């Protein structure tokens, strides 16, 4: 006969390949804590409603606690023939307490069971990721405070644009991480409804108290439609979407670390803790941690794409296709967790070369916009004309092979006779940075103020 947990209708064993493709225990065994928590809540509710006896419920809960201890302690023997975590736990419970174990599955199905377990797992994972993001933000804020006034070039098109500060650059990633946390928090809020009690797809004739199980599992409420409850995987898609965006943010920063640590740029150094060597070139120091963060983005984005493709053609309600919802998601969220930890470590480890950064900030006529703004403010020149005049002055400096602040006043006056020597006050990178005091600007005072705000906010160690 087939599987004893569901095989009453069947008289023959499934083909070997059928058993192989159908089995999910290698993946969903990770749901053991959530599966046992949901089963305990279900058993307690059944007893409260008089559907099973209190004595049976007590034995079931006690047995489930022992199974939890066995699995957590590595003493539990998972059986692939039992297909999934639900039937492995129930079979072991039957071994421990006998026929009473068979009452646990009253008024539920593996369909609502797995939907509940996976929601709980995703919720737990989001909470863990949120704590990691907060730690990453703290690392960024601490480094930004230390380098609020460290001048570096700001780039557009990877060309030197205007001087900024290293602290300001780091604080941009604090803002990105906060949006990432917000997306996960939104996903968590929407997923926090309980499918348990929806049974296979149509609900049940037993007088359940679904609000009780929802409350015991810290859900906000039970899901209102039984078809939706067992077939919805939006909660996974939303979490993966948030993960994909977050991984892109981390990858962008990782790419900058790779560029900045190159000897050709030399803005940063990473220690031996976050670099590796070459098997043939003894001089090499490779930023492999950053490169791997950059690479894992493909895995995370790929998991989102894969599940979207799985779900896009499925009619209601549950389909076995949904068994593919877990492996990619678990892998992707684990990869994101690893990436956040690696980035937080690299931020704390990195040592910027302030002199190299400052020198680079002055290259490429990066204070040209400051010159144009000075012409507008001081000479009342329309900005478009000031832009044109500045371009001519830059061209003159380029012909003479000097920076703007080294170009003689006489050379500037040939282009705009009204220019005075006061113009030199705005042409240094330090003065350029200090002048950017508008809200959100790069001035050191701004960076310090914002970093201290974030330091206070993150110090509370709660969802922010």
Coordinates of C-alpha atoms in Angstrom, one line a residue:
X1 CA 0.0 0.0 0.0
X2 CA 1.0 3.6 -0.4
X3 CA 1.9 6.1 2.4
X4 CA 0.0 5.0 5.5
X5 CA -0.8 8.7 6.3
X6 CA -2.9 9.2 3.2
X7 CA -3.0 5.9 1.3
X8 CA -6.4 4.4 2.0
X9 CA -7.5 5.1 -1.5
X10 CA -4.4 3.5 -3.0
X11 CA -3.4 -0.1 -3.4
X12 CA 0.0 0.2 -4.9
X13 CA 3.3 2.0 -4.1
X14 CA 4.2 5.1 -6.1
X15 CA 7.0 4.8 -8.6
X16 CA 10.4 5.6 -7.3
X17 CA 10.6 8.8 -9.3
X18 CA 7.2 9.8 -8.1
X19 CA 8.4 9.5 -4.5
X20 CA 11.5 11.5 -5.3
X21 CA 9.7 14.4 -7.0
X22 CA 6.9 14.4 -4.4
X23 CA 9.1 14.5 -1.3
X24 CA 9.8 17.8 0.4
X25 CA 11.2 16.9 3.8
X26 CA 14.7 17.9 2.8
X27 CA 13.5 21.5 2.5
X28 CA 10.4 21.8 4.8
X29 CA 12.2 20.2 7.8
X30 CA 13.3 23.8 8.5
X31 CA 9.7 24.5 9.4
X32 CA 9.7 22.2 12.4
X33 CA 9.4 24.9 15.1
X34 CA 6.5 26.5 13.3
X35 CA 4.8 23.2 12.5
X36 CA 4.9 22.1 16.1
X37 CA 3.7 25.6 17.4
X38 CA 0.8 25.5 15.0
X39 CA -0.1 21.9 15.9
X40 CA -0.1 22.7 19.6
X41 CA -2.4 25.7 19.0
X42 CA -4.7 23.6 16.9
X43 CA -4.9 20.8 19.5
X44 CA -5.6 23.2 22.3
X45 CA -8.4 24.9 20.3
X46 CA -9.9 21.5 19.4
X47 CA -10.1 20.6 23.1
X48 CA -11.5 24.0 24.1
X49 CA -14.3 23.5 21.5
X50 CA -15.0 20.0 22.7
X51 CA -13.9 18.4 19.4
X52 CA -11.3 16.3 21.1
X53 CA -10.9 15.5 24.8
X54 CA -8.7 17.6 27.0
X55 CA -6.8 14.5 27.9
X56 CA -6.0 13.8 24.3
X57 CA -5.0 17.4 23.7
X58 CA -2.7 17.3 26.8
X59 CA -1.0 14.1 25.5
X60 CA -0.7 15.6 22.0
X61 CA 0.9 18.8 23.3
X62 CA 3.3 17.0 25.6
X63 CA 4.3 14.7 22.8
X64 CA 4.9 17.6 20.4
X65 CA 7.1 19.3 23.0
X66 CA 9.2 16.1 23.2
X67 CA 9.4 16.0 19.4
X68 CA 10.6 19.6 19.3
X69 CA 13.3 18.8 21.8
X70 CA 14.4 15.8 19.7
X71 CA 14.6 17.8 16.5
X72 CA 16.4 20.7 18.1
X73 CA 18.8 18.3 19.7
X74 CA 19.5 16.5 16.5
X75 CA 18.0 13.2 17.7
X76 CA 15.0 13.1 15.4
X77 CA 15.2 10.7 12.5
X78 CA 13.5 12.2 9.5
X79 CA 12.0 9.7 7.0
X80 CA 11.8 10.6 3.4
X81 CA 9.0 8.1 2.9
X82 CA 6.8 10.3 5.0
X83 CA 7.3 13.1 2.5
X84 CA 7.1 16.3 4.6
X85 CA 7.6 17.8 8.0
X86 CA 3.9 17.5 8.8
X87 CA 3.7 13.7 8.4
X88 CA 7.1 13.1 10.0
X89 CA 6.0 14.9 13.1
X90 CA 2.6 13.2 13.2
X91 CA 4.1 9.8 12.6
X92 CA 6.5 10.3 15.5
X93 CA 3.7 11.5 17.7
X94 CA 1.8 8.3 16.9
X95 CA 4.8 6.3 18.0
X96 CA 4.9 8.2 21.2
X97 CA 1.3 8.5 22.3
X98 CA -0.6 6.0 20.1
X99 CA -4.0 6.5 18.5
X100 CA -4.6 9.9 20.2
X101 CA -2.1 11.3 17.7
X102 CA -4.6 10.6 14.9
X103 CA -7.0 13.2 16.4
X104 CA -4.6 16.1 15.8
X105 CA -5.4 16.3 12.2
X106 CA -9.1 16.8 12.8
X107 CA -10.5 19.8 11.0
X108 CA -7.3 20.7 9.2
X109 CA -5.4 19.7 6.0
X110 CA -1.8 19.8 5.0
X111 CA -2.9 22.7 2.8
X112 CA -3.8 25.1 5.6
X113 CA -1.1 23.5 7.8
X114 CA 1.8 24.4 5.4
X115 CA 0.4 27.8 4.6
X116 CA 0.3 28.5 8.4
X117 CA 3.8 27.1 9.0
X118 CA 5.4 29.0 6.1
X119 CA 3.7 32.3 7.2
X120 CA 5.1 31.8 10.6
X121 CA 8.6 31.0 9.2
X122 CA 8.6 34.1 6.9
X123 CA 7.4 36.2 9.8
X124 CA 10.2 35.0 12.1
X125 CA 12.8 35.5 9.3
X126 CA 11.6 39.1 8.7
X127 CA 12.1 39.8 12.4
X128 CA 15.6 38.4 12.3
X129 CA 16.4 40.4 9.1
X130 CA 15.1 43.6 10.7
X131 CA 17.5 43.2 13.6
X132 CA 20.4 42.6 11.1
X133 CA 19.4 45.7 9.1
X134 CA 19.4 47.8 12.3
X135 CA 22.9 46.5 13.1
X136 CA 24.1 47.4 9.6
X137 CA 22.7 50.9 10.0
X138 CA 24.4 51.3 13.3
X139 CA 27.7 50.4 11.6
X140 CA 27.1 52.9 8.8
X141 CA 26.1 55.7 11.3
X142 CA 29.2 55.1 13.5
X143 CA 31.5 55.3 10.5
X144 CA 29.6 58.3 9.1
X145 CA 30.1 60.2 12.4
X146 CA 33.8 59.5 12.3
X147 CA 34.0 60.8 8.7
X148 CA 31.4 63.5 8.6
X149 CA 34.0 66.0 7.3
X150 CA 36.2 63.6 5.2
X151 CA 36.0 65.0 1.7
X152 CA 35.6 62.7 -1.3
X153 CA 34.5 63.1 -4.8
X154 CA 30.8 62.6 -5.6
X155 CA 30.1 61.0 -8.9
X156 CA 27.5 61.0 -11.6
X157 CA 28.1 58.7 -14.6
X158 CA 31.1 57.5 -12.6
X159 CA 32.7 60.9 -13.5
X160 CA 33.8 63.4 -10.8
X161 CA 30.8 65.6 -10.2
X162 CA 31.0 67.6 -7.0
X163 CA 32.8 67.2 -3.7
X164 CA 30.9 65.4 -0.9
X165 CA 31.9 63.8 2.3
X166 CA 32.4 60.1 3.0
X167 CA 30.0 60.4 5.9
X168 CA 27.3 61.8 3.7
X169 CA 27.9 58.9 1.2
X170 CA 27.5 56.3 4.0
X171 CA 24.4 58.0 5.3
X172 CA 22.7 57.4 1.9
X173 CA 22.9 53.7 2.6
X174 CA 21.3 54.2 6.0
X175 CA 18.3 55.7 4.2
X176 CA 18.2 52.8 1.7
X177 CA 18.3 50.3 4.5
X178 CA 15.5 52.0 6.3
X179 CA 13.3 51.8 3.2
X180 CA 14.2 48.1 3.0
X181 CA 13.1 47.6 6.6
X182 CA 9.9 49.4 5.8
X183 CA 9.1 47.1 2.9
X184 CA 9.7 44.1 5.1
X185 CA 7.6 45.6 7.8
X186 CA 4.7 46.2 5.3
X187 CA 5.0 42.6 4.1
X188 CA 5.0 41.4 7.7
X189 CA 1.8 43.3 8.5
X190 CA 0.0 41.9 5.5
X191 CA 1.1 38.3 6.1
X192 CA 0.1 38.3 9.7
X193 CA -3.3 36.5 9.2
X194 CA -3.9 32.9 10.0
X195 CA -4.8 30.3 7.4
X196 CA -5.2 27.6 10.1
X197 CA -8.7 26.1 10.0
X198 CA -9.3 26.7 6.3
X199 CA -8.7 23.0 5.9
X200 CA -8.2 21.8 2.4
X201 CA -10.0 24.6 0.6
X202 CA -13.6 24.9 1.8
X203 CA -13.4 25.3 5.6
X204 CA -14.8 22.6 7.9
X205 CA -18.1 21.5 9.4
X206 CA -16.4 21.3 12.9
X207 CA -17.2 24.3 15.2
X208 CA -13.6 25.7 15.2
X209 CA -12.5 28.9 17.0
X210 CA -10.1 30.2 14.3
X211 CA -9.7 33.4 16.2
X212 CA -8.3 31.5 19.2
X213 CA -5.6 29.8 17.1
X214 CA -4.8 33.0 15.3
X215 CA -4.3 34.8 18.7
X216 CA -2.2 31.9 20.2
X217 CA 0.1 32.1 17.1
X218 CA 0.3 35.9 17.4
X219 CA -1.6 36.5 14.1
X220 CA -3.8 39.6 13.9
X221 CA -6.8 37.6 12.7
X222 CA -7.8 34.5 10.7
X223 CA -7.9 34.8 7.0
X224 CA -11.5 35.5 5.8
X225 CA -11.7 33.2 2.7
X226 CA -10.7 29.6 2.9
X227 CA -9.8 29.3 -0.8
X228 CA -7.5 32.3 -0.5
X229 CA -6.1 31.0 2.8
X230 CA -4.6 27.8 1.3
X231 CA -3.6 29.2 -2.1
X232 CA -2.1 32.6 -1.3
X233 CA 1.6 33.0 -1.6
X234 CA 1.7 36.8 -1.8
X235 CA 3.4 36.8 1.6
X236 CA 6.4 34.9 0.1
X237 CA 6.4 37.1 -3.0
X238 CA 6.3 40.3 -1.0
X239 CA 9.2 39.1 1.2
X240 CA 11.2 38.1 -1.8
X241 CA 10.4 41.4 -3.5
X242 CA 11.7 43.3 -0.5
X243 CA 14.7 41.0 -0.4
X244 CA 15.5 41.6 -4.0
X245 CA 15.4 45.4 -3.6
X246 CA 17.5 45.2 -0.5
X247 CA 20.0 42.9 -2.2
X248 CA 20.3 45.5 -5.0
X249 CA 21.1 48.2 -2.5
X250 CA 23.8 46.0 -0.9
X251 CA 25.2 45.1 -4.3
X252 CA 25.5 48.8 -5.3
X253 CA 27.5 49.4 -2.1
X254 CA 29.5 46.3 -2.6
X255 CA 30.4 47.4 -6.1
X256 CA 31.6 50.7 -4.7
X257 CA 33.8 48.9 -2.2
X258 CA 35.3 46.8 -5.0
X259 CA 36.1 50.0 -7.0
X260 CA 37.3 52.0 -4.0
X261 CA 39.7 49.3 -2.8
X262 CA 41.3 48.9 -6.2
X263 CA 44.9 50.3 -6.2
X264 CA 43.9 52.4 -9.2
X265 CA 41.4 54.3 -6.9
X266 CA 42.8 53.6 -3.4
X267 CA 40.0 55.2 -1.4
X268 CA 39.6 52.3 1.0
X269 CA 41.5 49.5 2.6
X270 CA 39.9 46.3 4.0
X271 CA 41.8 44.2 6.4
X272 CA 42.7 40.5 6.1
X273 CA 39.3 39.7 7.7
X274 CA 37.4 40.7 4.6
X275 CA 39.8 40.0 1.8
X276 CA 41.5 36.9 0.3
X277 CA 44.7 36.3 -1.6
X278 CA 45.6 34.7 -4.9
X279 CA 46.9 31.2 -5.4
X280 CA 49.5 32.4 -7.9
X281 CA 50.0 36.2 -7.3
X282 CA 51.3 36.7 -3.8
X283 CA 50.8 40.5 -3.8
X284 CA 47.0 40.3 -4.3
X285 CA 44.4 41.4 -1.8
X286 CA 41.0 40.6 -3.3
X287 CA 37.7 42.1 -2.0
X288 CA 36.0 38.8 -2.2
X289 CA 33.4 39.5 0.5
X290 CA 32.1 42.5 -1.4
X291 CA 32.2 40.6 -4.7
X292 CA 30.2 37.7 -3.2
X293 CA 27.6 40.1 -1.8
X294 CA 27.3 41.6 -5.3
X295 CA 26.9 38.1 -6.8
X296 CA 24.3 36.8 -4.4
X297 CA 21.9 39.4 -5.7
X298 CA 21.4 37.2 -8.7
X299 CA 20.3 34.3 -6.5
X300 CA 17.9 36.5 -4.5
X301 CA 16.3 38.2 -7.6
X302 CA 16.2 34.8 -9.3
X303 CA 14.1 33.3 -6.4
X304 CA 11.6 36.1 -6.8
X305 CA 11.4 35.5 -10.5
X306 CA 11.1 31.7 -10.1
X307 CA 8.1 32.0 -7.7
X308 CA 6.3 34.6 -9.8
X309 CA 6.6 32.1 -12.7
X310 CA 5.3 29.2 -10.6
X311 CA 2.3 31.2 -9.3
X312 CA 1.3 33.0 -12.5
X313 CA -0.8 30.2 -14.0
X314 CA -2.3 28.5 -10.9
X315 CA -6.1 28.2 -10.5
X316 CA -7.6 28.2 -7.0
X317 CA -7.0 26.5 -4.7
X318 CA -3.9 24.6 -3.6
X319 CA -1.7 23.1 -6.3
X320 CA 1.3 20.9 -5.7
X321 CA 3.3 23.5 -7.7
X322 CA 3.3 25.5 -4.5
X323 CA 5.7 23.0 -3.0
X324 CA 8.3 25.0 -4.9
X325 CA 7.6 28.1 -2.8
X326 CA 10.0 27.2 0.0
X327 CA 13.4 26.1 -1.3
X328 CA 14.2 29.3 -3.3
X329 CA 12.7 31.6 -0.7
X330 CA 14.6 30.0 2.1
X331 CA 17.8 30.1 0.1
X332 CA 17.3 33.7 -0.9
X333 CA 16.5 35.0 2.6
X334 CA 19.5 33.1 4.0
X335 CA 21.7 34.7 1.3
X336 CA 20.3 38.1 2.2
X337 CA 21.0 37.5 5.9
X338 CA 24.6 36.6 5.1
X339 CA 25.0 39.6 2.8
X340 CA 23.8 42.0 5.5
X341 CA 26.2 40.5 8.0
X342 CA 29.1 40.7 5.6
X343 CA 28.3 44.4 4.7
X344 CA 28.1 45.4 8.3
X345 CA 31.4 43.7 9.0
X346 CA 33.1 45.5 6.0
X347 CA 31.7 48.9 7.1
X348 CA 33.2 48.5 10.5
X349 CA 36.5 47.1 9.0
X350 CA 37.0 49.6 6.2
X351 CA 39.7 52.3 6.6
X352 CA 39.3 55.3 4.2
X353 CA 42.4 57.1 2.9
X354 CA 41.3 60.7 3.6
X355 CA 44.2 62.3 1.7
X356 CA 43.6 60.2 -1.4
X357 CA 39.9 61.0 -1.3
X358 CA 40.5 64.7 -0.9
X359 CA 42.9 64.8 -3.7
X360 CA 40.5 63.0 -6.0
X361 CA 37.7 65.3 -4.9
X362 CA 39.6 68.3 -6.4
X363 CA 40.2 66.6 -9.8
X364 CA 38.0 67.1 -12.8
X365 CA 37.1 70.7 -11.9
X366 CA 34.6 69.5 -9.3
X367 CA 33.9 73.0 -7.9
X368 CA 32.7 74.3 -11.3
X369 CA 29.1 74.4 -10.0
X370 CA 30.3 76.4 -7.0
X371 CA 31.8 78.9 -9.5
X372 CA 28.6 79.1 -11.4
X373 CA 26.6 79.6 -8.2
X374 CA 29.0 82.4 -7.2
X375 CA 28.5 84.2 -10.5
X376 CA 24.7 84.0 -9.9
X377 CA 24.8 85.2 -6.3
X378 CA 27.6 87.9 -6.6
X379 CA 27.2 89.2 -10.1
X380 CA 23.5 88.6 -10.5
X381 CA 24.1 86.6 -13.6
X382 CA 21.3 84.4 -14.9
X383 CA 22.2 80.8 -14.2
X384 CA 22.2 79.7 -17.8
X385 CA 24.7 82.5 -18.6
X386 CA 26.7 81.6 -15.5
X387 CA 26.8 78.0 -16.6
X388 CA 28.2 79.0 -20.0
X389 CA 30.8 81.4 -18.5
X390 CA 31.9 78.7 -16.1
X391 CA 32.3 76.3 -19.0
X392 CA 34.6 78.8 -20.7
X393 CA 36.7 79.2 -17.5
X394 CA 37.0 75.5 -17.1
X395 CA 38.2 75.2 -20.7
X396 CA 40.8 77.9 -19.9
X397 CA 42.0 76.1 -16.8
X398 CA 42.2 72.9 -18.8
X399 CA 44.4 74.6 -21.5
X400 CA 46.8 75.9 -18.9
X401 CA 46.8 72.5 -17.0
X402 CA 45.8 73.9 -13.6
X403 CA 42.8 73.5 -11.3
X404 CA 40.2 76.2 -11.0
X405 CA 41.6 77.5 -7.7
X406 CA 45.0 77.9 -9.4
X407 CA 43.8 79.7 -12.5
X408 CA 45.0 83.3 -12.4
X409 CA 42.3 86.0 -11.8
X410 CA 43.4 87.7 -15.0
X411 CA 42.5 84.6 -17.0
X412 CA 39.0 84.5 -15.5
X413 CA 38.5 88.3 -16.2
X414 CA 39.2 87.8 -19.8
X415 CA 36.0 85.8 -19.9
X416 CA 34.0 87.6 -17.2
X417 CA 35.6 91.0 -16.4
X418 CA 33.4 91.6 -13.2
X419 CA 34.9 88.6 -11.4
X420 CA 36.8 89.6 -8.2
X421 CA 39.3 87.8 -6.1
X422 CA 36.5 86.7 -3.7
X423 CA 35.7 84.0 -6.2
X424 CA 38.6 81.9 -4.8
X425 CA 36.7 81.5 -1.5
X426 CA 34.3 79.0 -3.2
X427 CA 36.8 77.1 -5.3
X428 CA 38.3 74.8 -2.7
X429 CA 36.8 71.4 -2.1
X430 CA 36.5 72.1 1.7
X431 CA 34.5 75.3 1.1
X432 CA 32.4 73.6 -1.5
X433 CA 31.4 70.9 0.9
X434 CA 30.9 73.3 3.8
X435 CA 28.5 75.5 1.7
X436 CA 26.1 72.6 1.0
X437 CA 24.0 73.3 4.1
X438 CA 20.6 72.8 2.5
X439 CA 18.4 70.1 4.0
X440 CA 19.9 66.8 2.9
X441 CA 23.1 68.4 1.8
X442 CA 26.6 67.1 2.3
X443 CA 28.0 69.8 4.7
X444 CA 29.7 68.2 7.7
X445 CA 27.4 69.8 10.1
X446 CA 24.4 68.2 8.3
X447 CA 26.0 64.8 8.3
X448 CA 26.8 65.0 12.0
X449 CA 23.3 66.1 12.9
X450 CA 21.6 63.4 10.8
X451 CA 24.0 60.7 12.0
X452 CA 23.3 61.6 15.6
X453 CA 19.6 61.5 15.0
X454 CA 19.9 58.0 13.5
X455 CA 22.3 56.9 16.3
X456 CA 19.6 57.8 18.9
X457 CA 16.9 56.2 16.9
X458 CA 18.7 53.0 16.3
X459 CA 20.0 52.8 19.8
X460 CA 16.4 51.9 21.0
X461 CA 16.9 48.5 19.3
X462 CA 13.3 48.2 18.1
X463 CA 11.5 48.3 14.8
X464 CA 11.8 51.9 13.6

